[in-house]
Amino acid sequence: MTGSGVMSMYVVNKSGGLVFTKDFAEVARVDLNDSLRLASIWHSLHAIAAQLSPISGCSGIELLEADEFDLHCLEAPTGTKFLLVVEPQTPSVQQLLHRWADRFHAARPACRPSQRPYASPFC
């Protein structure tokens, strides 16, 4: 499911709570409290960016680039955000995010956007 270059994966629900986290590289390991803070801060920044963007229809931050990593974000129709922390220039990150989001929603039928998107606290 992960490609080379993937350091960490996170799922953040529509309220900003961390639902899932998985580290794939020792260098990216953070403790649970830091993961919870990351999820909450990302959720807030994502919402603020969507409101302040001069581009109409902007849904928020999709990519944060740093020297040592890139953080990619995909927001599902349910409001769930899927985050991947990868090495810079990692190919096919958006395809991996979409595949991961599809698998996540397939494993949780109440989270499918077409079926009661607000029925589960994990959406």
PDB file of C-alpha atoms in Angstrom:
ATOM      1  CA  MET A   1       0.000   0.000   0.000  1.00  0.00           C
ATOM      2  CA  THR A   2       2.857   2.395   0.616  1.00  0.00           C
ATOM      3  CA  GLY A   3       5.430   3.359  -1.912  1.00  0.00           C
ATOM      4  CA  SER A   4       9.054   4.064  -1.292  1.00  0.00           C
ATOM      5  CA  GLY A   5       9.579   7.461   0.241  1.00  0.00           C
ATOM      6  CA  VAL A   6       6.468   7.388   2.455  1.00  0.00           C
ATOM      7  CA  MET A   7       7.356   8.332   6.038  1.00  0.00           C
ATOM      8  CA  SER A   8       3.961   8.597   7.779  1.00  0.00           C
ATOM      9  CA  MET A   9       0.218   8.395   7.160  1.00  0.00           C
ATOM     10  CA  TYR A  10      -2.525  10.160   9.136  1.00  0.00           C
ATOM     11  CA  VAL A  11      -6.328  10.241   9.026  1.00  0.00           C
ATOM     12  CA  VAL A  12      -7.970  13.325  10.537  1.00  0.00           C
ATOM     13  CA  ASN A  13     -11.760  13.399  10.973  1.00  0.00           C
ATOM     14  CA  LYS A  14     -13.957  16.352  10.038  1.00  0.00           C
ATOM     15  CA  SER A  15     -13.706  17.690  13.600  1.00  0.00           C
ATOM     16  CA  GLY A  16      -9.896  17.716  13.604  1.00  0.00           C
ATOM     17  CA  GLY A  17      -9.410  14.557  15.676  1.00  0.00           C
ATOM     18  CA  LEU A  18      -6.761  12.010  14.820  1.00  0.00           C
ATOM     19  CA  VAL A  19      -8.423   8.763  13.730  1.00  0.00           C
ATOM     20  CA  PHE A  20      -5.404   6.799  12.474  1.00  0.00           C
ATOM     21  CA  THR A  21      -1.645   7.173  12.302  1.00  0.00           C
ATOM     22  CA  LYS A  22       1.116   4.926  10.973  1.00  0.00           C
ATOM     23  CA  ASP A  23       4.849   5.602  10.746  1.00  0.00           C
ATOM     24  CA  PHE A  24       6.949   3.856   8.114  1.00  0.00           C
ATOM     25  CA  ALA A  25      10.342   5.443   8.754  1.00  0.00           C
ATOM     26  CA  GLU A  26      12.241   5.698  12.022  1.00  0.00           C
ATOM     27  CA  VAL A  27      13.165   9.291  11.242  1.00  0.00           C
ATOM     28  CA  ALA A  28       9.488  10.313  11.128  1.00  0.00           C
ATOM     29  CA  ARG A  29       8.366   8.740  14.409  1.00  0.00           C
ATOM     30  CA  VAL A  30       6.574  11.116  16.746  1.00  0.00           C
ATOM     31  CA  ASP A  31       4.786  10.367  20.007  1.00  0.00           C
ATOM     32  CA  LEU A  32       1.010  10.196  20.258  1.00  0.00           C
ATOM     33  CA  ASN A  33       0.620  13.672  21.760  1.00  0.00           C
ATOM     34  CA  ASP A  34       2.578  15.218  18.887  1.00  0.00           C
ATOM     35  CA  SER A  35       0.439  13.269  16.404  1.00  0.00           C
ATOM     36  CA  LEU A  36      -2.726  14.598  18.029  1.00  0.00           C
ATOM     37  CA  ARG A  37      -1.355  18.147  17.897  1.00  0.00           C
ATOM     38  CA  LEU A  38      -0.366  17.724  14.244  1.00  0.00           C
ATOM     39  CA  ALA A  39      -3.888  16.566  13.363  1.00  0.00           C
ATOM     40  CA  SER A  40      -5.554  19.430  15.205  1.00  0.00           C
ATOM     41  CA  ILE A  41      -3.219  22.110  13.855  1.00  0.00           C
ATOM     42  CA  TRP A  42      -3.451  20.784  10.290  1.00  0.00           C
ATOM     43  CA  HIS A  43      -7.252  20.762  10.500  1.00  0.00           C
ATOM     44  CA  SER A  44      -7.263  24.401  11.654  1.00  0.00           C
ATOM     45  CA  LEU A  45      -4.731  25.591   9.067  1.00  0.00           C
ATOM     46  CA  HIS A  46      -6.593  23.733   6.319  1.00  0.00           C
ATOM     47  CA  ALA A  47      -9.872  25.465   7.253  1.00  0.00           C
ATOM     48  CA  ILE A  48      -8.267  28.898   7.560  1.00  0.00           C
ATOM     49  CA  ALA A  49      -6.511  28.540   4.201  1.00  0.00           C
ATOM     50  CA  ALA A  50      -9.803  27.622   2.519  1.00  0.00           C
ATOM     51  CA  GLN A  51     -11.454  30.755   3.921  1.00  0.00           C
ATOM     52  CA  LEU A  52      -8.579  33.136   3.142  1.00  0.00           C
ATOM     53  CA  SER A  53      -7.724  31.852  -0.326  1.00  0.00           C
ATOM     54  CA  PRO A  54      -8.216  34.410  -3.098  1.00  0.00           C
ATOM     55  CA  ILE A  55      -9.075  31.517  -5.415  1.00  0.00           C
ATOM     56  CA  SER A  56     -12.777  30.682  -5.369  1.00  0.00           C
ATOM     57  CA  GLY A  57     -13.525  27.039  -4.664  1.00  0.00           C
ATOM     58  CA  CYS A  58     -10.248  26.445  -2.832  1.00  0.00           C
ATOM     59  CA  SER A  59     -10.748  23.627  -0.336  1.00  0.00           C
ATOM     60  CA  GLY A  60      -7.598  24.221   1.735  1.00  0.00           C
ATOM     61  CA  ILE A  61      -3.941  23.273   1.787  1.00  0.00           C
ATOM     62  CA  GLU A  62      -3.085  20.309  -0.422  1.00  0.00           C
ATOM     63  CA  LEU A  63       0.717  20.362  -0.189  1.00  0.00           C
ATOM     64  CA  LEU A  64       3.244  21.642   2.328  1.00  0.00           C
ATOM     65  CA  GLU A  65       6.824  21.476   1.053  1.00  0.00           C
ATOM     66  CA  ALA A  66       9.830  21.579   3.369  1.00  0.00           C
ATOM     67  CA  ASP A  67      13.512  20.794   2.905  1.00  0.00           C
ATOM     68  CA  GLU A  68      13.285  17.321   4.464  1.00  0.00           C
ATOM     69  CA  PHE A  69       9.703  16.252   3.667  1.00  0.00           C
ATOM     70  CA  ASP A  70       6.505  17.009   1.769  1.00  0.00           C
ATOM     71  CA  LEU A  71       3.105  16.775   3.469  1.00  0.00           C
ATOM     72  CA  HIS A  72       0.272  15.962   1.050  1.00  0.00           C
ATOM     73  CA  CYS A  73      -3.397  16.275   2.008  1.00  0.00           C
ATOM     74  CA  LEU A  74      -6.544  14.897   0.404  1.00  0.00           C
ATOM     75  CA  GLU A  75      -9.931  15.905   1.822  1.00  0.00           C
ATOM     76  CA  ALA A  76     -12.718  13.390   1.182  1.00  0.00           C
ATOM     77  CA  PRO A  77     -16.329  14.529   0.609  1.00  0.00           C
ATOM     78  CA  THR A  78     -17.048  13.454   4.210  1.00  0.00           C
ATOM     79  CA  GLY A  79     -14.557  16.034   5.518  1.00  0.00           C
ATOM     80  CA  THR A  80     -12.025  13.382   6.489  1.00  0.00           C
ATOM     81  CA  LYS A  81      -8.474  14.445   5.670  1.00  0.00           C
ATOM     82  CA  PHE A  82      -5.847  11.954   4.560  1.00  0.00           C
ATOM     83  CA  LEU A  83      -2.261  13.079   5.106  1.00  0.00           C
ATOM     84  CA  LEU A  84       0.942  11.562   3.775  1.00  0.00           C
ATOM     85  CA  VAL A  85       4.371  12.688   4.882  1.00  0.00           C
ATOM     86  CA  VAL A  86       6.820  11.713   2.159  1.00  0.00           C
ATOM     87  CA  GLU A  87      10.363  12.394   1.059  1.00  0.00           C
ATOM     88  CA  PRO A  88      10.627  15.349  -1.338  1.00  0.00           C
ATOM     89  CA  GLN A  89       9.978  14.498  -4.994  1.00  0.00           C
ATOM     90  CA  THR A  90       8.232  11.191  -4.180  1.00  0.00           C
ATOM     91  CA  PRO A  91       6.238  10.215  -7.309  1.00  0.00           C
ATOM     92  CA  SER A  92       2.536   9.263  -7.483  1.00  0.00           C
ATOM     93  CA  VAL A  93       1.597  10.630  -4.061  1.00  0.00           C
ATOM     94  CA  GLN A  94      -1.873  11.798  -5.142  1.00  0.00           C
ATOM     95  CA  GLN A  95      -2.685   8.354  -6.575  1.00  0.00           C
ATOM     96  CA  LEU A  96      -1.541   6.745  -3.331  1.00  0.00           C
ATOM     97  CA  LEU A  97      -3.693   9.159  -1.298  1.00  0.00           C
ATOM     98  CA  HIS A  98      -6.778   8.415  -3.417  1.00  0.00           C
ATOM     99  CA  ARG A  99      -6.185   4.655  -3.153  1.00  0.00           C
ATOM    100  CA  TRP A 100      -5.747   4.922   0.603  1.00  0.00           C
ATOM    101  CA  ALA A 101      -8.892   7.036   1.006  1.00  0.00           C
ATOM    102  CA  ASP A 102     -10.910   4.557  -1.073  1.00  0.00           C
ATOM    103  CA  ARG A 103      -9.710   1.656   1.087  1.00  0.00           C
ATOM    104  CA  PHE A 104     -10.404   3.554   4.291  1.00  0.00           C
ATOM    105  CA  HIS A 105     -13.987   4.333   3.262  1.00  0.00           C
ATOM    106  CA  ALA A 106     -14.555   0.816   1.899  1.00  0.00           C
ATOM    107  CA  ALA A 107     -13.602  -0.600   5.317  1.00  0.00           C
ATOM    108  CA  ARG A 108     -16.097   1.719   7.039  1.00  0.00           C
ATOM    109  CA  PRO A 109     -19.433   1.586   5.175  1.00  0.00           C
ATOM    110  CA  ALA A 110     -20.997   4.350   7.278  1.00  0.00           C
ATOM    111  CA  CYS A 111     -18.233   6.672   6.058  1.00  0.00           C
ATOM    112  CA  ARG A 112     -19.015   6.322   2.374  1.00  0.00           C
ATOM    113  CA  PRO A 113     -19.897   9.794   1.101  1.00  0.00           C
ATOM    114  CA  SER A 114     -22.961   8.485  -0.705  1.00  0.00           C
ATOM    115  CA  GLN A 115     -24.291   6.785   2.423  1.00  0.00           C
ATOM    116  CA  ARG A 116     -24.982   8.790   5.599  1.00  0.00           C
ATOM    117  CA  PRO A 117     -21.713  10.770   5.753  1.00  0.00           C
ATOM    118  CA  TYR A 118     -22.435  11.956   9.298  1.00  0.00           C
ATOM    119  CA  ALA A 119     -23.364   8.571  10.752  1.00  0.00           C
ATOM    120  CA  SER A 120     -19.935   7.644  12.108  1.00  0.00           C
ATOM    121  CA  PRO A 121     -17.700   9.585  14.485  1.00  0.00           C
ATOM    122  CA  PHE A 122     -14.729   8.468  12.360  1.00  0.00           C
ATOM    123  CA  CYS A 123     -15.839  10.359   9.248  1.00  0.00           C
TER     124      CYS A 123
END
